[in-house]
PDB file of C-alpha atoms in Angstrom:
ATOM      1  CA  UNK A 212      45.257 165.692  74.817  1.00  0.00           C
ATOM      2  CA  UNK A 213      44.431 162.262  73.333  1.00  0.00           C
ATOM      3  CA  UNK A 214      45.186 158.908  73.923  1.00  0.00           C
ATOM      4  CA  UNK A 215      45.562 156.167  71.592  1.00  0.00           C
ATOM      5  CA  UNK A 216      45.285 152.432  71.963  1.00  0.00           C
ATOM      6  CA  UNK A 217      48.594 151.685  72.566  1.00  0.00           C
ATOM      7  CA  UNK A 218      48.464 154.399  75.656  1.00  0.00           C
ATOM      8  CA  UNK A 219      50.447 157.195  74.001  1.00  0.00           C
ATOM      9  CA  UNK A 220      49.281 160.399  74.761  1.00  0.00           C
ATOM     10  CA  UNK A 221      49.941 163.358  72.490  1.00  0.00           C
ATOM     11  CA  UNK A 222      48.863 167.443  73.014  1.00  0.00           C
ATOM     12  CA  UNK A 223      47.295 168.182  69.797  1.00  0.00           C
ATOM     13  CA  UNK A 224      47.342 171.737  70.932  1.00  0.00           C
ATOM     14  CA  UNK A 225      50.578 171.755  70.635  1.00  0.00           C
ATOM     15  CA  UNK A 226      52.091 169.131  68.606  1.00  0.00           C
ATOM     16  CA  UNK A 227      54.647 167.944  71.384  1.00  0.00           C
ATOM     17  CA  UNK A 228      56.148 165.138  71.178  1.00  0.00           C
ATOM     18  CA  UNK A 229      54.364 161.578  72.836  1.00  0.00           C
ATOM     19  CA  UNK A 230      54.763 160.251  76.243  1.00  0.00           C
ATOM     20  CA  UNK A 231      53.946 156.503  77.315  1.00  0.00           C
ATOM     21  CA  UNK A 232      50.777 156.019  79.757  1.00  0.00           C
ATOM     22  CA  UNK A 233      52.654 154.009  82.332  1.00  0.00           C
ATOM     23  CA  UNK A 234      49.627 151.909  82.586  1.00  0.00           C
ATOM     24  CA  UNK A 235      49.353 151.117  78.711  1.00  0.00           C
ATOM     25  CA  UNK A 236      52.873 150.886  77.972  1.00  0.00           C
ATOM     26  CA  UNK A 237      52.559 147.513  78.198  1.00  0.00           C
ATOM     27  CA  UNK A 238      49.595 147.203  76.729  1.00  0.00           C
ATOM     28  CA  UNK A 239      46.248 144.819  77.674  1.00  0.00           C
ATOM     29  CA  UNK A 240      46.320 141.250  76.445  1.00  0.00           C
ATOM     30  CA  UNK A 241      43.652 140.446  73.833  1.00  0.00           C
ATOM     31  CA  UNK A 242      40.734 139.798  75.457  1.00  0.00           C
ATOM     32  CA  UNK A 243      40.913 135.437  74.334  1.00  0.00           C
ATOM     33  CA  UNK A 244      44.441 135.933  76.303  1.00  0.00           C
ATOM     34  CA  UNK A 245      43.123 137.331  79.272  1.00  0.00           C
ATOM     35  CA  UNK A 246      39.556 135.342  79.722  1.00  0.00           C
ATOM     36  CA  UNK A 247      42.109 132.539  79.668  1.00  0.00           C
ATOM     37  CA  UNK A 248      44.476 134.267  82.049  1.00  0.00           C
ATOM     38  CA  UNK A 249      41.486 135.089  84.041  1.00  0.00           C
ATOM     39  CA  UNK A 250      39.754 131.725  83.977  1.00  0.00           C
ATOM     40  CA  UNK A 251      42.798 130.102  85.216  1.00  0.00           C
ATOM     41  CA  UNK A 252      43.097 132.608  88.096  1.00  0.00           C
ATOM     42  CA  UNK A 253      39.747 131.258  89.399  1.00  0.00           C
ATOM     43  CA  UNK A 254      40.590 127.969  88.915  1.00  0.00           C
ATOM     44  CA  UNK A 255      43.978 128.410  91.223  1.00  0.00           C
ATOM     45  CA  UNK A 256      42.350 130.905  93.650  1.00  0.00           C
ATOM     46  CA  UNK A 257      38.785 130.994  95.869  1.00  0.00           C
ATOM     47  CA  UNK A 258      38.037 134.085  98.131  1.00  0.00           C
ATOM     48  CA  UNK A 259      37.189 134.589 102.036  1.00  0.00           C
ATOM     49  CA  UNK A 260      34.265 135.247 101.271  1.00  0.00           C
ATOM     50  CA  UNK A 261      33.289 132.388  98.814  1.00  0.00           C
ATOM     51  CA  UNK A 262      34.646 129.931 101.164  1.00  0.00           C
ATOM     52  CA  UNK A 263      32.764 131.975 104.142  1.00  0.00           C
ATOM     53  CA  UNK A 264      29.771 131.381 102.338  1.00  0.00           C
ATOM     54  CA  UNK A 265      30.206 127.391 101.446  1.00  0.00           C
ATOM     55  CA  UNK A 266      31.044 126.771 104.735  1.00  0.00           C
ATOM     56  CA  UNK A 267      28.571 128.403 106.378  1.00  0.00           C
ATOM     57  CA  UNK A 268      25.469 127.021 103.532  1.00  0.00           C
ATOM     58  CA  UNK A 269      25.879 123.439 105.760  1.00  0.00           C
ATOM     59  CA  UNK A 270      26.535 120.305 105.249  1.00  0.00           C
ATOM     60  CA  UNK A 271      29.380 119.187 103.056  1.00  0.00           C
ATOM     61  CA  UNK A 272      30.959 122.212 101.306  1.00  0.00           C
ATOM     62  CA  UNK A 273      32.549 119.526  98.850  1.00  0.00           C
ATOM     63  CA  UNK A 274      36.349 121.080 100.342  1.00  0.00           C
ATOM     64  CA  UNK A 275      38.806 121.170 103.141  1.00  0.00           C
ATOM     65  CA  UNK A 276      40.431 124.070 104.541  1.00  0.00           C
ATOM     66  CA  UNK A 277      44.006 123.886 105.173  1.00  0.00           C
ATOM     67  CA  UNK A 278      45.459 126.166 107.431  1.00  0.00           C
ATOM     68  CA  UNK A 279      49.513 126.408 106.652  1.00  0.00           C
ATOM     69  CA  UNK A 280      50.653 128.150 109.373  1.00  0.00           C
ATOM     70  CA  UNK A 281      52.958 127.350 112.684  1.00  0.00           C
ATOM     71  CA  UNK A 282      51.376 126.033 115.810  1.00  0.00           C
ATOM     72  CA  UNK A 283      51.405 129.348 117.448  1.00  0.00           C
ATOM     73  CA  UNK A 284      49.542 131.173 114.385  1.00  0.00           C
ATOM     74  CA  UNK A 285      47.085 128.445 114.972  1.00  0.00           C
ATOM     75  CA  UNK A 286      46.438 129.304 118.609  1.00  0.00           C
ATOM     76  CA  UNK A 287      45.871 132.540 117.918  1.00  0.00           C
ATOM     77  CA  UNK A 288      42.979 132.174 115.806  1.00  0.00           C
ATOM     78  CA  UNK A 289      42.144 130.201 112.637  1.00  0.00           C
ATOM     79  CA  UNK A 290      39.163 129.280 110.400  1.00  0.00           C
ATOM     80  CA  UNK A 291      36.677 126.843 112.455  1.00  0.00           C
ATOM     81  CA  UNK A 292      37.044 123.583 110.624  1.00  0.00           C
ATOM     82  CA  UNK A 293      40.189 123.529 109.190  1.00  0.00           C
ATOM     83  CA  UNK A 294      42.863 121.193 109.290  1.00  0.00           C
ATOM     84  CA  UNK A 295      46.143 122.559 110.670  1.00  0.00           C
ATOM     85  CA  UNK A 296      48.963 121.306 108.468  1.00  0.00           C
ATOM     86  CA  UNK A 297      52.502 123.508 108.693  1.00  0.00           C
ATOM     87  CA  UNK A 298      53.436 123.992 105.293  1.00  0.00           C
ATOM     88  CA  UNK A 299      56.962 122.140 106.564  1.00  0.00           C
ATOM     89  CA  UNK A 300      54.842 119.069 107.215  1.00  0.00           C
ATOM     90  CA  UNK A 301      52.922 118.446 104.180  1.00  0.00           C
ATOM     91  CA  UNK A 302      55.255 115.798 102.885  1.00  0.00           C
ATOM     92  CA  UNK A 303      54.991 114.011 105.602  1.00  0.00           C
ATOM     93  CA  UNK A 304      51.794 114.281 106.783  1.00  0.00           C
ATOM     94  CA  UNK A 305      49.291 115.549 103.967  1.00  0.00           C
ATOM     95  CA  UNK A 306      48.497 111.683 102.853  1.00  0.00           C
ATOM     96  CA  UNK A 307      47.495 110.262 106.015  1.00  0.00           C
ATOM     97  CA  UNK A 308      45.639 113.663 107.036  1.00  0.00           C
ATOM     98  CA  UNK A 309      43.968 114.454 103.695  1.00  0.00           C
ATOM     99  CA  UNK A 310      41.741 112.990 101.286  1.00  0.00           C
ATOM    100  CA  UNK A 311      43.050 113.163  97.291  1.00  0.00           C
ATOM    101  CA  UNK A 312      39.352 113.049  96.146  1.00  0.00           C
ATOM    102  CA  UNK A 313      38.428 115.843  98.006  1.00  0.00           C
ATOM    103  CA  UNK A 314      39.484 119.596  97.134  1.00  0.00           C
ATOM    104  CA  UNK A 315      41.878 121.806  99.067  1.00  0.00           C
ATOM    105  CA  UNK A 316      41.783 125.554  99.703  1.00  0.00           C
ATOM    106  CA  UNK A 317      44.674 126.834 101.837  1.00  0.00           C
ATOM    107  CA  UNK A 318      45.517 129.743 103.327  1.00  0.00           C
ATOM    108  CA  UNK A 319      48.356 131.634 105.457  1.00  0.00           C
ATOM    109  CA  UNK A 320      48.071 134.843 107.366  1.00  0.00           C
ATOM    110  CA  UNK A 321      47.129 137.322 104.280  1.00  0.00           C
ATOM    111  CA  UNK A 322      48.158 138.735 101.008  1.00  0.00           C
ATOM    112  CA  UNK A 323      51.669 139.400 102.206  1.00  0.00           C
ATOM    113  CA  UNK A 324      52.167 135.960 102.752  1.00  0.00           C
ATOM    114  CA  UNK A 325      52.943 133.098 100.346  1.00  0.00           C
ATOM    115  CA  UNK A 326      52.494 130.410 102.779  1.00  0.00           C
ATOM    116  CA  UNK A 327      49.570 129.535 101.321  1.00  0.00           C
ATOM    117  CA  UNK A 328      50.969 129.284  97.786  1.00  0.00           C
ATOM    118  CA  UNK A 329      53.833 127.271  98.625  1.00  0.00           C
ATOM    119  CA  UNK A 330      51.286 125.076 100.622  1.00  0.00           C
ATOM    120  CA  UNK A 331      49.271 124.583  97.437  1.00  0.00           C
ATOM    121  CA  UNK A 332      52.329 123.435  95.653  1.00  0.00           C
ATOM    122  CA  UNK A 333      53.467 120.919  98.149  1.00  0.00           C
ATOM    123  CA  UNK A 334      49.824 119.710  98.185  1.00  0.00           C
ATOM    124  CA  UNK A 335      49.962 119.781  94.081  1.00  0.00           C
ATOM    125  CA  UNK A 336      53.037 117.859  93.717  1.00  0.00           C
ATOM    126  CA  UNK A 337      51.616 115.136  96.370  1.00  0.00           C
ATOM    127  CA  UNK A 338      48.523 114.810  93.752  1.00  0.00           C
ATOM    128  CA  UNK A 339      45.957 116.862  95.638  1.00  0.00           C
ATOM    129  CA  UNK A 340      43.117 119.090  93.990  1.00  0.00           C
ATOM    130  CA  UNK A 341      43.841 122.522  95.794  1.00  0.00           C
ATOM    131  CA  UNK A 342      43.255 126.337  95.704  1.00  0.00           C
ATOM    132  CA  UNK A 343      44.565 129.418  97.327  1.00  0.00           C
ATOM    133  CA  UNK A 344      42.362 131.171  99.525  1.00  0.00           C
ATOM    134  CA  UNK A 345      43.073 134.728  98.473  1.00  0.00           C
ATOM    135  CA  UNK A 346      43.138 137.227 101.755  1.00  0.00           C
ATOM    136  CA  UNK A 347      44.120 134.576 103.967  1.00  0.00           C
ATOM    137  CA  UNK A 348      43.697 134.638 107.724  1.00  0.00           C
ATOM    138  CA  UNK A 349      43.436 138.342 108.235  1.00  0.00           C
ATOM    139  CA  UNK A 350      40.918 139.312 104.998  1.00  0.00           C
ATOM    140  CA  UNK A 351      38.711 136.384 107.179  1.00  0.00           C
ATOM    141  CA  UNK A 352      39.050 138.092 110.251  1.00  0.00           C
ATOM    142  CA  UNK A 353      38.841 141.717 108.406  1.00  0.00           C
ATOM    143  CA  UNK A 354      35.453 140.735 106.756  1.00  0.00           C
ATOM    144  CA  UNK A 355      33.812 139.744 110.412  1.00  0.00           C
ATOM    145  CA  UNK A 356      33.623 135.954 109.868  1.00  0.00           C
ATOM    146  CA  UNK A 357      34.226 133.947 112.979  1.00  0.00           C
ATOM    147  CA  UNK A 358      37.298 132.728 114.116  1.00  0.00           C
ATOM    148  CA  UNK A 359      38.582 130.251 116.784  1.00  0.00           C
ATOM    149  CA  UNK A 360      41.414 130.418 119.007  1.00  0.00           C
ATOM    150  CA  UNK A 361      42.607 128.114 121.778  1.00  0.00           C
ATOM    151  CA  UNK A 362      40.358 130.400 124.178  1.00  0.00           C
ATOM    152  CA  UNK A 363      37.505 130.037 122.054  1.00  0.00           C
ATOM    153  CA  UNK A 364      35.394 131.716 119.535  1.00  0.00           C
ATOM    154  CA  UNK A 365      35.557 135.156 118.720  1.00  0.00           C
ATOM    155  CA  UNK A 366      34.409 137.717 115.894  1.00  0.00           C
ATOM    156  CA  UNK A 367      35.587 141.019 114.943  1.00  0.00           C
ATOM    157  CA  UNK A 368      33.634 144.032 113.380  1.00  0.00           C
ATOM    158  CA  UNK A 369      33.418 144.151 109.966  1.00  0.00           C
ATOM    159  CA  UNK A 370      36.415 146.497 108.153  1.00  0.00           C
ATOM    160  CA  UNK A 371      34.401 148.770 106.044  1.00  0.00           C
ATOM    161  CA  UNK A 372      37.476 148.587 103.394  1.00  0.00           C
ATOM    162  CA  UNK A 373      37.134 145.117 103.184  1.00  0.00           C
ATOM    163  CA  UNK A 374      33.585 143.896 103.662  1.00  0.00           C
ATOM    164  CA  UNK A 375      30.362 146.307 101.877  1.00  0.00           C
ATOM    165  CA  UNK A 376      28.412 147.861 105.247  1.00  0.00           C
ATOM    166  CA  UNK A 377      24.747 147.069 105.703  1.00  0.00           C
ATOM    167  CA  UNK A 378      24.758 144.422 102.568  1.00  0.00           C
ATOM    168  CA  UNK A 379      24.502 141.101 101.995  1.00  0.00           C
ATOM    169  CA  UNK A 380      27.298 140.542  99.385  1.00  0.00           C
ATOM    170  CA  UNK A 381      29.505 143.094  97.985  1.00  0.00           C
ATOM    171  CA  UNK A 382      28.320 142.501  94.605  1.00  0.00           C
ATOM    172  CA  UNK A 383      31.125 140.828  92.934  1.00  0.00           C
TER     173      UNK A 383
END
């Protein structure tokens, strides 16, 4: 077997005829295409635990964290610090709550949940600065930072599939 660039792999044993590689049958952008697509992606999306890690250097992280969800996600637990703004109330509210000079980073409950995208784009079309805190609520709570809720502070153990065990950073 051999493959060729365009992800068509052919039995030169035998001669038979090519299948597609359903991974390269579309194939990869050129690489100027994707370190654009790429450096675009970080400019629309911070992780849990880059924002873990801002927040917890001190003083002004130069960012506020918006947390999208209802009242009752809220209360039962949410990133200390951040604002609670309901994605439905953003229009409303975001002016008078927010700061346009200062950054955004919102979040929902987790990667199955576009709250926090369609938080960013209210936010957006209001004229804020904002990313998408990739993960959300759970990767936060997955990766053993603290949380509150409205009977205080709590932390859960690191998820080993999440969060490197015994290490510092994971290395990315």
């Amino acid at each position: 077997m051999t493959a060729t660039a365009e992800g068509i792999t052919k039995n030169t044993a035998t001669g038979s005829t090519p299948t597609t590689n359903p991974v390269l049958r579309v194939p990869p952008a050129s690489p100027a295409a994707a370190a654009a697509y790429f450096g675009a992606s970080l400019a629309f999306h911070a992780d849990v635990s880059d924002v873990a890690a801002a927040l917890a250097a001190g003083g002004d992280p130069g960012f506020v964290v918006l947390d999208s969800r209802s009242t009752a996600s809220w209360d039962q637990g949410h990133i200390p610090g951040a604002v609670h703004l309901p994605t439905a109330l953003i229009t409303e509210q975001a002016e008078r709550l927010l700061d346009k000079s200062v950054p955004v980073v919102t979040y929902c409950w987790g990667p199955g949940c576009n709250g926090a995208t369609r938080a960013a784009l209210a936010l957006a079309e209001l004229g804020f600065q904002v990313k998408e805190m990739l993960g959300g609520f759970e990767y936060w709570a997955r990766e053993g930072f603290e949380f509150e809720t409205w009977q205080g502070r709590e932390r859960r153990a690191e998820d080993p599939l999440t969060a490197p065990v015994d290490a510092e950073d994971c290395g990315c």
